[in-house]
mmCIF file of C-alpha atoms in Angstrom:
data_model
loop_
_atom_site.group_PDB
_atom_site.id
_atom_site.type_symbol
_atom_site.label_atom_id
_atom_site.label_comp_id
_atom_site.label_asym_id
_atom_site.label_seq_id
_atom_site.Cartn_x
_atom_site.Cartn_y
_atom_site.Cartn_z
ATOM 1 C CA MET A 14 -50.073 -65.171 15.405
ATOM 2 C CA GLN A 15 -50.341 -61.558 16.549
ATOM 3 C CA THR A 16 -46.759 -60.912 15.462
ATOM 4 C CA ILE A 17 -47.399 -62.402 12.016
ATOM 5 C CA THR A 18 -50.557 -60.326 11.677
ATOM 6 C CA ALA A 19 -48.707 -57.164 12.686
ATOM 7 C CA VAL A 20 -45.911 -57.800 10.170
ATOM 8 C CA LEU A 21 -48.419 -58.568 7.415
ATOM 9 C CA ALA A 22 -50.416 -55.439 8.272
ATOM 10 C CA ALA A 23 -47.284 -53.278 8.079
ATOM 11 C CA LEU A 24 -46.229 -54.846 4.757
ATOM 12 C CA ALA A 25 -49.721 -54.412 3.296
ATOM 13 C CA ALA A 26 -49.904 -50.783 4.429
ATOM 14 C CA VAL A 27 -46.499 -49.878 2.981
ATOM 15 C CA SER A 28 -47.276 -51.720 -0.261
ATOM 16 C CA LEU A 29 -50.644 -49.988 -0.655
ATOM 17 C CA ALA A 30 -49.213 -46.540 0.093
ATOM 18 C CA THR A 31 -46.379 -47.078 -2.408
ATOM 19 C CA THR A 32 -48.760 -48.329 -5.086
ATOM 20 C CA LEU A 33 -51.175 -45.418 -4.691
ATOM 21 C CA ALA A 34 -48.301 -42.905 -4.746
ATOM 22 C CA VAL A 35 -46.931 -44.402 -7.977
ATOM 23 C CA ALA A 36 -50.423 -44.406 -9.524
ATOM 24 C CA ALA A 37 -50.828 -40.740 -8.588
ATOM 25 C CA LEU A 38 -47.524 -39.915 -10.303
ATOM 26 C CA ALA A 39 -48.629 -41.829 -13.396
ATOM 27 C CA LEU A 40 -51.954 -39.989 -13.545
ATOM 28 C CA ARG A 41 -50.105 -36.710 -13.187
ATOM 29 C CA PHE A 42 -47.827 -37.625 -16.091
ATOM 30 C CA LEU A 43 -50.728 -38.699 -18.314
ATOM 31 C CA ALA A 44 -52.549 -35.428 -17.580
ATOM 32 C CA ARG A 45 -49.714 -33.503 -19.248
ATOM 33 C CA SER A 46 -50.624 -31.392 -22.248
ATOM 34 C CA ARG A 47 -49.380 -33.037 -25.397
ATOM 35 C CA ARG A 48 -46.710 -31.200 -27.308
ATOM 36 C CA PRO A 49 -47.766 -29.688 -30.642
ATOM 37 C CA ALA A 50 -46.198 -31.378 -33.626
ATOM 38 C CA PRO A 51 -43.424 -29.369 -35.321
ATOM 39 C CA ARG A 52 -44.355 -27.416 -38.436
ATOM 40 C CA ASP A 53 -41.844 -29.328 -40.557
ATOM 41 C CA LEU A 54 -42.442 -32.985 -39.808
ATOM 42 C CA PRO A 55 -39.373 -35.116 -40.583
ATOM 43 C CA PRO A 56 -39.783 -38.315 -42.610
ATOM 44 C CA ILE A 57 -39.930 -41.534 -40.588
ATOM 45 C CA SER A 58 -39.058 -45.142 -41.395
ATOM 46 C CA VAL A 59 -41.381 -47.416 -39.389
ATOM 47 C CA LEU A 60 -39.767 -50.775 -38.629
ATOM 48 C CA LYS A 61 -42.272 -53.586 -38.055
ATOM 49 C CA PRO A 62 -40.626 -56.808 -36.840
ATOM 50 C CA LEU A 63 -43.049 -59.674 -37.476
ATOM 51 C CA ARG A 64 -43.305 -63.176 -36.099
ATOM 52 C CA GLY A 65 -46.414 -65.285 -36.367
ATOM 53 C CA LEU A 66 -50.007 -64.176 -36.582
ATOM 54 C CA ASP A 67 -50.507 -61.775 -33.686
ATOM 55 C CA ASP A 68 -54.056 -60.974 -32.598
ATOM 56 C CA GLY A 69 -55.576 -58.637 -35.184
ATOM 57 C CA LEU A 70 -52.278 -58.413 -37.067
ATOM 58 C CA TYR A 71 -53.637 -56.969 -40.309
ATOM 59 C CA GLU A 72 -55.722 -54.328 -38.508
ATOM 60 C CA ASN A 73 -52.666 -53.443 -36.409
ATOM 61 C CA LEU A 74 -50.659 -52.828 -39.575
ATOM 62 C CA VAL A 75 -53.495 -50.810 -41.091
ATOM 63 C CA SER A 76 -53.510 -48.538 -38.037
ATOM 64 C CA ILE A 77 -49.999 -47.424 -39.015
ATOM 65 C CA ALA A 78 -50.698 -47.245 -42.755
ATOM 66 C CA ARG A 79 -53.593 -44.833 -42.095
ATOM 67 C CA GLN A 80 -51.581 -42.376 -39.990
ATOM 68 C CA ASP A 81 -52.012 -38.740 -40.980
ATOM 69 C CA TYR A 82 -48.345 -37.994 -41.531
ATOM 70 C CA PRO A 83 -46.795 -36.392 -44.611
ATOM 71 C CA ASP A 84 -43.826 -38.681 -45.257
ATOM 72 C CA PHE A 85 -43.254 -42.130 -43.825
ATOM 73 C CA GLU A 86 -42.466 -45.614 -45.035
ATOM 74 C CA LEU A 87 -43.139 -49.075 -43.645
ATOM 75 C CA ILE A 88 -40.482 -51.788 -43.532
ATOM 76 C CA LEU A 89 -41.939 -55.122 -42.456
ATOM 77 C CA GLY A 90 -40.013 -58.351 -42.082
ATOM 78 C CA ALA A 91 -39.621 -61.690 -40.336
ATOM 79 C CA GLU A 92 -36.627 -63.868 -39.503
ATOM 80 C CA ASP A 93 -38.298 -66.836 -41.196
ATOM 81 C CA PRO A 94 -38.796 -66.177 -44.933
ATOM 82 C CA HIS A 95 -41.962 -68.300 -44.774
ATOM 83 C CA ASP A 96 -43.477 -66.715 -41.681
ATOM 84 C CA PRO A 97 -47.294 -66.504 -42.088
ATOM 85 C CA ALA A 98 -47.206 -62.891 -40.880
ATOM 86 C CA LEU A 99 -45.666 -61.950 -44.213
ATOM 87 C CA THR A 100 -48.983 -62.804 -45.892
ATOM 88 C CA ALA A 101 -50.593 -59.967 -43.925
ATOM 89 C CA ALA A 102 -47.722 -57.701 -44.973
ATOM 90 C CA GLU A 103 -48.329 -58.539 -48.653
ATOM 91 C CA ARG A 104 -52.041 -57.836 -48.225
ATOM 92 C CA LEU A 105 -51.244 -54.471 -46.668
ATOM 93 C CA ARG A 106 -49.059 -53.528 -49.627
ATOM 94 C CA ARG A 107 -51.831 -54.439 -52.056
ATOM 95 C CA ASP A 108 -54.397 -52.443 -50.098
ATOM 96 C CA PHE A 109 -52.188 -49.332 -49.725
ATOM 97 C CA PRO A 110 -50.442 -48.916 -53.097
ATOM 98 C CA GLY A 111 -49.688 -45.254 -52.410
ATOM 99 C CA LEU A 112 -47.605 -46.002 -49.310
ATOM 100 C CA ALA A 113 -43.934 -46.980 -49.528
ATOM 101 C CA ILE A 114 -43.879 -50.520 -48.104
ATOM 102 C CA THR A 115 -40.844 -52.804 -48.127
ATOM 103 C CA ILE A 116 -41.120 -56.470 -47.135
ATOM 104 C CA VAL A 117 -37.994 -58.283 -45.970
ATOM 105 C CA ARG A 118 -38.051 -62.084 -45.884
ATOM 106 C CA GLY A 119 -35.422 -63.540 -43.564
ATOM 107 C CA ALA A 120 -32.669 -61.941 -41.506
ATOM 108 C CA PRO A 121 -28.940 -62.705 -41.297
ATOM 109 C CA PRO A 122 -27.908 -64.186 -37.927
ATOM 110 C CA LEU A 123 -26.952 -61.646 -35.271
ATOM 111 C CA GLY A 124 -26.600 -62.627 -31.626
ATOM 112 C CA HIS A 125 -29.130 -64.311 -29.373
ATOM 113 C CA ASN A 126 -31.944 -61.729 -29.351
ATOM 114 C CA PRO A 127 -34.184 -62.571 -32.340
ATOM 115 C CA LYS A 128 -36.018 -59.244 -32.272
ATOM 116 C CA VAL A 129 -32.737 -57.311 -32.478
ATOM 117 C CA GLN A 130 -31.646 -59.576 -35.322
ATOM 118 C CA ASN A 131 -34.811 -58.671 -37.211
ATOM 119 C CA LEU A 132 -34.506 -54.937 -36.444
ATOM 120 C CA ALA A 133 -30.911 -54.844 -37.649
ATOM 121 C CA SER A 134 -32.048 -56.426 -40.898
ATOM 122 C CA LEU A 135 -34.991 -54.026 -41.354
ATOM 123 C CA SER A 136 -32.841 -50.976 -40.592
ATOM 124 C CA ARG A 137 -30.617 -51.715 -43.593
ATOM 125 C CA HIS A 138 -33.597 -51.078 -45.871
ATOM 126 C CA ALA A 139 -34.794 -47.862 -44.211
ATOM 127 C CA ARG A 140 -34.454 -44.685 -46.293
ATOM 128 C CA HIS A 141 -34.955 -42.110 -43.553
ATOM 129 C CA GLU A 142 -32.907 -40.837 -40.637
ATOM 130 C CA LEU A 143 -35.654 -41.329 -38.045
ATOM 131 C CA LEU A 144 -36.336 -44.976 -37.210
ATOM 132 C CA LEU A 145 -39.507 -45.941 -35.370
ATOM 133 C CA VAL A 146 -39.569 -49.433 -33.882
ATOM 134 C CA SER A 147 -43.241 -50.391 -33.686
ATOM 135 C CA ASP A 148 -44.189 -53.908 -32.584
ATOM 136 C CA SER A 149 -46.683 -55.919 -34.575
ATOM 137 C CA ASN A 150 -49.259 -56.132 -31.772
ATOM 138 C CA VAL A 151 -49.711 -52.388 -31.267
ATOM 139 C CA ARG A 152 -52.785 -50.704 -32.738
ATOM 140 C CA ALA A 153 -51.954 -47.045 -33.174
ATOM 141 C CA ARG A 154 -54.511 -44.338 -32.624
ATOM 142 C CA PRO A 155 -54.716 -41.312 -34.940
ATOM 143 C CA GLY A 156 -51.910 -38.868 -34.204
ATOM 144 C CA TYR A 157 -49.398 -41.511 -33.066
ATOM 145 C CA LEU A 158 -46.618 -40.540 -35.480
ATOM 146 C CA ARG A 159 -47.175 -36.822 -34.896
ATOM 147 C CA ALA A 160 -47.007 -37.297 -31.124
ATOM 148 C CA MET A 161 -43.723 -39.202 -31.393
ATOM 149 C CA ALA A 162 -42.245 -36.595 -33.744
ATOM 150 C CA ALA A 163 -43.293 -33.806 -31.355
ATOM 151 C CA GLU A 164 -41.316 -35.378 -28.502
ATOM 152 C CA MET A 165 -38.281 -35.958 -30.725
ATOM 153 C CA ALA A 166 -38.299 -32.292 -31.771
ATOM 154 C CA VAL A 167 -37.468 -31.204 -28.195
ATOM 155 C CA PRO A 168 -33.775 -30.178 -28.046
ATOM 156 C CA GLY A 169 -31.554 -32.835 -26.512
ATOM 157 C CA VAL A 170 -33.985 -35.751 -26.940
ATOM 158 C CA GLY A 171 -32.373 -38.818 -28.492
ATOM 159 C CA LEU A 172 -34.987 -41.507 -27.945
ATOM 160 C CA VAL A 173 -38.772 -41.436 -27.531
ATOM 161 C CA ALA A 174 -40.834 -44.298 -26.091
ATOM 162 C CA SER A 175 -44.601 -44.669 -25.781
ATOM 163 C CA THR A 176 -47.017 -45.048 -22.897
ATOM 164 C CA LEU A 177 -48.672 -48.436 -23.438
ATOM 165 C CA ALA A 178 -52.255 -49.533 -22.816
ATOM 166 C CA GLY A 179 -53.474 -53.136 -22.934
ATOM 167 C CA SER A 180 -56.764 -53.674 -24.755
ATOM 168 C CA GLY A 181 -59.020 -56.112 -26.608
ATOM 169 C CA GLU A 182 -59.250 -59.042 -24.163
ATOM 170 C CA GLU A 183 -61.409 -62.010 -25.171
ATOM 171 C CA THR A 184 -59.882 -64.672 -22.900
ATOM 172 C CA VAL A 185 -58.858 -64.841 -19.243
ATOM 173 C CA GLY A 186 -55.154 -64.807 -20.111
ATOM 174 C CA ALA A 187 -55.567 -61.712 -22.275
ATOM 175 C CA LEU A 188 -57.572 -60.016 -19.512
ATOM 176 C CA LEU A 189 -54.756 -60.665 -17.025
ATOM 177 C CA ASP A 190 -52.207 -59.250 -19.476
ATOM 178 C CA ASN A 191 -54.231 -56.101 -20.063
ATOM 179 C CA LEU A 192 -54.901 -55.572 -16.361
ATOM 180 C CA HIS A 193 -51.149 -55.786 -15.725
ATOM 181 C CA PHE A 194 -50.281 -53.419 -18.578
ATOM 182 C CA ASN A 195 -52.826 -50.874 -17.371
ATOM 183 C CA SER A 196 -51.646 -50.937 -13.764
ATOM 184 C CA PHE A 197 -48.143 -52.126 -12.883
ATOM 185 C CA VAL A 198 -46.490 -51.586 -16.280
ATOM 186 C CA SER A 199 -47.973 -48.200 -17.172
ATOM 187 C CA SER A 200 -47.786 -46.738 -13.669
ATOM 188 C CA SER A 201 -44.179 -47.847 -13.169
ATOM 189 C CA VAL A 202 -43.017 -46.497 -16.514
ATOM 190 C CA CYS A 203 -44.807 -43.151 -16.133
ATOM 191 C CA ALA A 204 -43.690 -42.649 -12.537
ATOM 192 C CA ALA A 205 -40.086 -43.567 -13.378
ATOM 193 C CA GLN A 206 -40.158 -40.964 -16.154
ATOM 194 C CA LEU A 207 -41.321 -38.269 -13.739
ATOM 195 C CA VAL A 208 -38.597 -39.020 -11.194
ATOM 196 C CA GLY A 209 -35.861 -38.906 -13.833
ATOM 197 C CA HIS A 210 -35.147 -42.609 -14.440
ATOM 198 C CA PRO A 211 -36.672 -43.449 -17.848
ATOM 199 C CA VAL A 212 -37.666 -47.071 -18.363
ATOM 200 C CA VAL A 213 -37.956 -47.766 -22.074
ATOM 201 C CA VAL A 214 -40.379 -50.467 -23.236
ATOM 202 C CA GLY A 215 -39.410 -51.416 -26.758
ATOM 203 C CA LYS A 216 -42.858 -51.859 -28.255
ATOM 204 C CA SER A 217 -42.502 -48.307 -29.574
ATOM 205 C CA MET A 218 -39.166 -46.462 -29.832
ATOM 206 C CA LEU A 219 -38.237 -43.527 -32.053
ATOM 207 C CA LEU A 220 -34.556 -42.748 -32.551
ATOM 208 C CA ARG A 221 -32.117 -41.318 -35.081
ATOM 209 C CA ARG A 222 -30.063 -43.678 -37.175
ATOM 210 C CA VAL A 223 -26.907 -41.589 -36.690
ATOM 211 C CA ASP A 224 -27.267 -41.606 -32.891
ATOM 212 C CA LEU A 225 -27.823 -45.349 -32.816
ATOM 213 C CA ALA A 226 -24.731 -45.864 -34.973
ATOM 214 C CA ALA A 227 -22.651 -43.639 -32.689
ATOM 215 C CA LEU A 228 -23.613 -45.865 -29.747
ATOM 216 C CA GLY A 229 -22.530 -48.992 -31.618
ATOM 217 C CA GLY A 230 -25.679 -49.879 -33.538
ATOM 218 C CA TRP A 231 -27.962 -52.837 -32.942
ATOM 219 C CA GLU A 232 -24.867 -54.971 -32.352
ATOM 220 C CA VAL A 233 -24.563 -53.425 -28.875
ATOM 221 C CA VAL A 234 -27.747 -55.190 -27.760
ATOM 222 C CA LYS A 235 -27.645 -58.297 -29.956
ATOM 223 C CA ASP A 236 -27.084 -60.568 -26.944
ATOM 224 C CA VAL A 237 -29.285 -58.737 -24.440
ATOM 225 C CA LEU A 238 -32.832 -59.673 -23.426
ATOM 226 C CA ALA A 239 -33.672 -56.146 -22.188
ATOM 227 C CA GLU A 240 -32.517 -54.455 -25.377
ATOM 228 C CA ASP A 241 -35.003 -51.610 -24.927
ATOM 229 C CA TYR A 242 -33.967 -50.708 -21.362
ATOM 230 C CA VAL A 243 -30.257 -51.057 -22.191
ATOM 231 C CA LEU A 244 -30.624 -48.807 -25.233
ATOM 232 C CA GLY A 245 -32.416 -46.199 -23.151
ATOM 233 C CA GLN A 246 -29.629 -46.221 -20.577
ATOM 234 C CA ALA A 247 -27.007 -45.987 -23.335
ATOM 235 C CA PHE A 248 -28.698 -42.855 -24.706
ATOM 236 C CA LEU A 249 -28.780 -41.342 -21.221
ATOM 237 C CA ARG A 250 -25.075 -42.046 -20.642
ATOM 238 C CA ALA A 251 -24.292 -40.441 -23.996
ATOM 239 C CA GLY A 252 -25.919 -37.203 -22.807
ATOM 240 C CA PHE A 253 -29.267 -37.514 -24.561
ATOM 241 C CA ARG A 254 -32.683 -37.096 -22.982
ATOM 242 C CA VAL A 255 -35.062 -40.048 -23.166
ATOM 243 C CA ALA A 256 -38.663 -38.909 -23.598
ATOM 244 C CA LEU A 257 -41.951 -40.705 -22.988
ATOM 245 C CA SER A 258 -44.924 -39.742 -25.125
ATOM 246 C CA PRO A 259 -48.131 -39.350 -23.078
ATOM 247 C CA HIS A 260 -50.101 -40.344 -26.206
ATOM 248 C CA PRO A 261 -51.310 -43.846 -25.148
ATOM 249 C CA LEU A 262 -50.481 -46.633 -27.565
ATOM 250 C CA PRO A 263 -52.779 -49.681 -27.307
ATOM 251 C CA ALA A 264 -51.115 -53.099 -27.292
ATOM 252 C CA LEU A 265 -53.646 -55.668 -28.430
ATOM 253 C CA HIS A 266 -54.044 -58.833 -26.330
ATOM 254 C CA GLN A 267 -57.138 -60.754 -27.389
ATOM 255 C CA ARG A 268 -56.734 -64.525 -27.147
ATOM 256 C CA ARG A 269 -53.757 -65.149 -24.851
ATOM 257 C CA THR A 270 -53.969 -68.148 -22.495
ATOM 258 C CA VAL A 271 -53.164 -67.984 -18.791
ATOM 259 C CA ALA A 272 -50.107 -70.170 -19.460
ATOM 260 C CA GLU A 273 -48.899 -67.726 -22.119
ATOM 261 C CA PHE A 274 -49.444 -64.840 -19.725
ATOM 262 C CA ALA A 275 -47.361 -66.598 -17.068
ATOM 263 C CA GLU A 276 -44.587 -67.566 -19.503
ATOM 264 C CA ARG A 277 -44.290 -64.042 -20.874
ATOM 265 C CA HIS A 278 -44.150 -62.347 -17.497
ATOM 266 C CA LEU A 279 -41.746 -64.903 -16.083
ATOM 267 C CA ARG A 280 -39.366 -64.018 -18.921
ATOM 268 C CA TRP A 281 -39.849 -60.298 -18.318
ATOM 269 C CA SER A 282 -39.397 -60.780 -14.562
ATOM 270 C CA GLN A 283 -36.133 -62.645 -15.088
ATOM 271 C CA MET A 284 -35.030 -59.771 -17.291
ATOM 272 C CA ARG A 285 -35.841 -57.123 -14.671
ATOM 273 C CA ARG A 286 -34.238 -59.225 -11.941
ATOM 274 C CA ARG A 287 -30.920 -59.010 -13.761
ATOM 275 C CA ILE A 288 -30.906 -55.377 -14.822
ATOM 276 C CA SER A 289 -31.765 -53.651 -11.558
ATOM 277 C CA PRO A 290 -31.809 -54.330 -7.789
ATOM 278 C CA ALA A 291 -35.127 -52.433 -7.776
ATOM 279 C CA TYR A 292 -36.640 -55.794 -8.753
ATOM 280 C CA PHE A 293 -36.594 -56.851 -5.110
ATOM 281 C CA ALA A 294 -38.907 -53.950 -4.222
ATOM 282 C CA GLU A 295 -41.533 -54.846 -6.848
ATOM 283 C CA PRO A 296 -43.888 -56.569 -4.345
ATOM 284 C CA LEU A 297 -44.399 -53.119 -2.855
ATOM 285 C CA LEU A 298 -46.351 -52.347 -6.047
ATOM 286 C CA ASN A 299 -48.523 -55.424 -5.609
ATOM 287 C CA PRO A 300 -50.525 -54.946 -2.392
ATOM 288 C CA VAL A 301 -53.640 -57.002 -3.144
ATOM 289 C CA PRO A 302 -52.249 -60.431 -2.109
ATOM 290 C CA PHE A 303 -51.014 -58.977 1.177
ATOM 291 C CA LEU A 304 -54.292 -57.176 1.830
ATOM 292 C CA LEU A 305 -56.412 -60.267 1.097
ATOM 293 C CA ALA A 306 -54.182 -62.437 3.282
ATOM 294 C CA LEU A 307 -54.467 -59.868 6.057
ATOM 295 C CA ALA A 308 -58.261 -59.729 5.710
ATOM 296 C CA ALA A 309 -58.497 -63.530 5.928
ATOM 297 C CA MET A 310 -56.162 -63.743 8.908
ATOM 298 C CA ALA A 311 -57.799 -60.876 10.790
ATOM 299 C CA GLY A 312 -61.284 -62.155 10.046
ATOM 300 C CA GLY A 313 -60.380 -65.610 11.310
ATOM 301 C CA ALA A 314 -59.052 -64.073 14.535
ATOM 302 C CA GLY A 315 -62.216 -62.086 15.091
ATOM 303 C CA ARG A 316 -60.590 -58.739 14.302
ATOM 304 C CA GLY A 317 -63.322 -57.402 12.051
ATOM 305 C CA LEU A 318 -62.094 -53.825 12.012
ATOM 306 C CA LEU A 319 -58.672 -54.805 10.695
ATOM 307 C CA ALA A 320 -60.243 -57.154 8.125
ATOM 308 C CA GLY A 321 -62.537 -54.342 6.952
ATOM 309 C CA ALA A 322 -59.580 -51.960 6.653
ATOM 310 C CA ALA A 323 -57.711 -54.508 4.517
ATOM 311 C CA LEU A 324 -60.686 -54.921 2.185
ATOM 312 C CA ALA A 325 -60.992 -51.136 1.958
ATOM 313 C CA GLY A 326 -57.358 -51.129 0.863
ATOM 314 C CA VAL A 327 -58.191 -53.600 -1.904
ATOM 315 C CA ALA A 328 -61.021 -51.304 -3.021
ATOM 316 C CA ALA A 329 -58.618 -48.329 -3.077
ATOM 317 C CA LYS A 330 -56.183 -50.259 -5.245
ATOM 318 C CA LEU A 331 -58.957 -51.267 -7.671
ATOM 319 C CA ALA A 332 -60.146 -47.643 -7.833
ATOM 320 C CA ALA A 333 -56.628 -46.480 -8.686
ATOM 321 C CA ASP A 334 -56.383 -49.135 -11.407
ATOM 322 C CA ALA A 335 -59.746 -48.069 -12.825
ATOM 323 C CA LEU A 336 -58.699 -44.399 -12.965
ATOM 324 C CA LEU A 337 -55.435 -45.278 -14.680
ATOM 325 C CA ALA A 338 -57.114 -47.587 -17.195
ATOM 326 C CA ARG A 339 -59.701 -44.900 -17.973
ATOM 327 C CA ARG A 340 -56.940 -42.392 -18.648
ATOM 328 C CA LEU A 341 -55.111 -44.853 -20.898
ATOM 329 C CA LEU A 342 -58.080 -46.303 -22.779
ATOM 330 C CA GLY A 343 -60.440 -43.339 -22.810
ATOM 331 C CA GLU A 344 -63.213 -45.380 -21.208
ATOM 332 C CA THR A 345 -63.988 -46.943 -17.848
ATOM 333 C CA PRO A 346 -62.963 -50.620 -17.764
ATOM 334 C CA SER A 347 -65.398 -53.340 -16.746
ATOM 335 C CA LEU A 348 -65.539 -53.120 -12.960
ATOM 336 C CA ILE A 349 -66.554 -56.786 -12.743
ATOM 337 C CA PHE A 350 -63.526 -57.895 -14.757
ATOM 338 C CA LEU A 351 -61.350 -55.564 -12.707
ATOM 339 C CA ALA A 352 -62.627 -56.897 -9.368
ATOM 340 C CA LEU A 353 -62.446 -60.553 -10.376
ATOM 341 C CA GLY A 354 -59.300 -60.456 -12.495
ATOM 342 C CA THR A 355 -57.019 -58.276 -10.383
ATOM 343 C CA PRO A 356 -56.708 -60.606 -7.343
ATOM 344 C CA LEU A 357 -55.941 -63.572 -9.623
ATOM 345 C CA LYS A 358 -53.485 -61.547 -11.704
ATOM 346 C CA ASP A 359 -51.708 -60.114 -8.680
ATOM 347 C CA ALA A 360 -51.403 -63.514 -6.995
ATOM 348 C CA LEU A 361 -49.874 -64.981 -10.169
ATOM 349 C CA ILE A 362 -47.512 -62.024 -10.536
ATOM 350 C CA LEU A 363 -46.304 -62.429 -6.948
ATOM 351 C CA ALA A 364 -45.623 -66.131 -7.567
ATOM 352 C CA ILE A 365 -43.852 -65.320 -10.844
ATOM 353 C CA TRP A 366 -41.757 -62.704 -9.058
ATOM 354 C CA ALA A 367 -40.599 -65.305 -6.526
ATOM 355 C CA VAL A 368 -39.735 -67.881 -9.203
ATOM 356 C CA ALA A 369 -37.751 -65.317 -11.210
ATOM 357 C CA VAL A 370 -35.531 -64.579 -8.213
ATOM 358 C CA PHE A 371 -33.963 -68.032 -8.681
ATOM 359 C CA LYS A 372 -34.681 -69.088 -12.266
ATOM 360 C CA ARG A 373 -31.897 -68.297 -14.733
ATOM 361 C CA THR A 374 -32.994 -69.790 -18.052
ATOM 362 C CA ILE A 375 -35.710 -68.973 -20.556
ATOM 363 C CA CYS A 376 -37.137 -70.665 -23.630
ATOM 364 C CA TRP A 377 -37.646 -67.929 -26.206
ATOM 365 C CA ARG A 378 -38.829 -68.600 -29.730
ATOM 366 C CA GLY A 379 -37.560 -72.159 -29.604
ATOM 367 C CA HIS A 380 -34.168 -71.315 -28.093
ATOM 368 C CA ARG A 381 -33.113 -72.206 -24.553
ATOM 369 C CA LEU A 382 -31.009 -69.372 -23.159
ATOM 370 C CA ARG A 383 -29.361 -68.430 -19.902
ATOM 371 C CA VAL A 384 -30.017 -64.902 -18.595
ATOM 372 C CA GLY A 385 -26.936 -63.407 -16.964
ATOM 373 C CA PRO A 386 -26.157 -60.073 -15.295
ATOM 374 C CA GLY A 387 -27.435 -57.143 -17.326
ATOM 375 C CA SER A 388 -29.841 -59.626 -19.004
ATOM 376 C CA VAL A 389 -27.014 -60.829 -21.258
ATOM 377 C CA LEU A 390 -28.076 -64.004 -23.082
ATOM 378 C CA SER A 391 -26.018 -67.123 -23.693
ATOM 379 C CA PRO A 392 -27.118 -70.464 -25.144
ATOM 380 C CA VAL A 393 -27.711 -73.313 -22.715
ATOM 381 C CA ALA A 394 -27.188 -76.001 -25.319
ATOM 382 C CA VAL A 395 -26.491 -75.771 -29.018
ATOM 383 C CA ALA A 396 -27.327 -78.805 -31.146
ATOM 384 C CA GLY A 397 -25.630 -77.324 -34.167
ATOM 385 C CA SER A 398 -24.821 -74.033 -35.770
ATOM 386 C CA PRO A 399 -27.778 -72.695 -37.791
ATOM 387 C CA ALA A 400 -27.286 -71.952 -41.433
ATOM 388 C CA PRO A 401 -27.379 -68.265 -42.349
ATOM 389 C CA ALA A 402 -30.892 -67.130 -43.176
ATOM 390 C CA LEU A 403 -31.551 -66.269 -46.779
ATOM 391 C CA GLN A 404 -32.928 -62.796 -47.295
ATOM 392 C CA GLU A 405 -35.364 -61.604 -49.903
ATOM 393 C CA VAL A 406 -36.454 -58.009 -50.258
ATOM 394 C CA ALA A 407 -39.606 -57.099 -52.095
#
């Protein structure tokens, strides 16, 4: 028992120290002064891939339509010509008649990644050189487009991603998602940027059409689950810089269930497992389960000092999460939700991490796919070849 306790104490200590160091790097990155927007702002085509009625979808779209930016257009579309999200797109066009808005119904088949299929379709209708991929569940703050353009104006930059912040929780599942976004996801992405290994999260990506074409276009990632990370690495190999905007971009999670939270992060974990060996070190950024186990074991053995130290470690981790969330959201998160939700979230994430080490298949948007090395997708079973999707542009 003493040996087990000693090993657990060492693991918990290393995990806590690693987590706090990464959080400190993230806070340092987010404290950066934002770059001033260039005097001549280039026009931007905003690509909005839609699927289903995301939480607050119409308000999310409005947050882009109201951006203070001199010249941009919105191209919205869904793979299914009858997707209900297109109703929100039509409403947006009625409510903003002065904004160039194109709605694309349906997308020709392209590979096994449905989002890439949709983006390839939307890109064909874009009029501008700069393409901004902006997911349907992000709710942009004022200055979003200017902040992205400012990063792109830096010489040598070929792709710009955004720092993400989870917000809007109304259910337990949504709370878990937002807690994870505002701790593990944001701290990892920001810290990786500082140490020179950009990790692109595709909810917000700005790039030039000509650069994308030179790398092979969307076809290069048509069969890849981690299309965002792979694109970022392709830009790096081509000699471009990949920038991360410190302007936080809220991703709205309001009514997600715990099962949906687990399904989403199992898919993302399988993706990370197959794009980098760093996946096996991820538990070092999740110290709370180890610290709570250590506190229980030490307390049961009458070692109160060690149990108290473990609980103090949990408090330090929660304090780091609170500081990071405050920097991302502009307000202090609910400390009760943080204290109650974080242990549950971290325990689930550790279990998901373990499952993803062995699991090789995902069910994504009705398709069962195998995830191979590099997160390359292949169908597990095909009942029949789908008919090409009809496309309508309005």
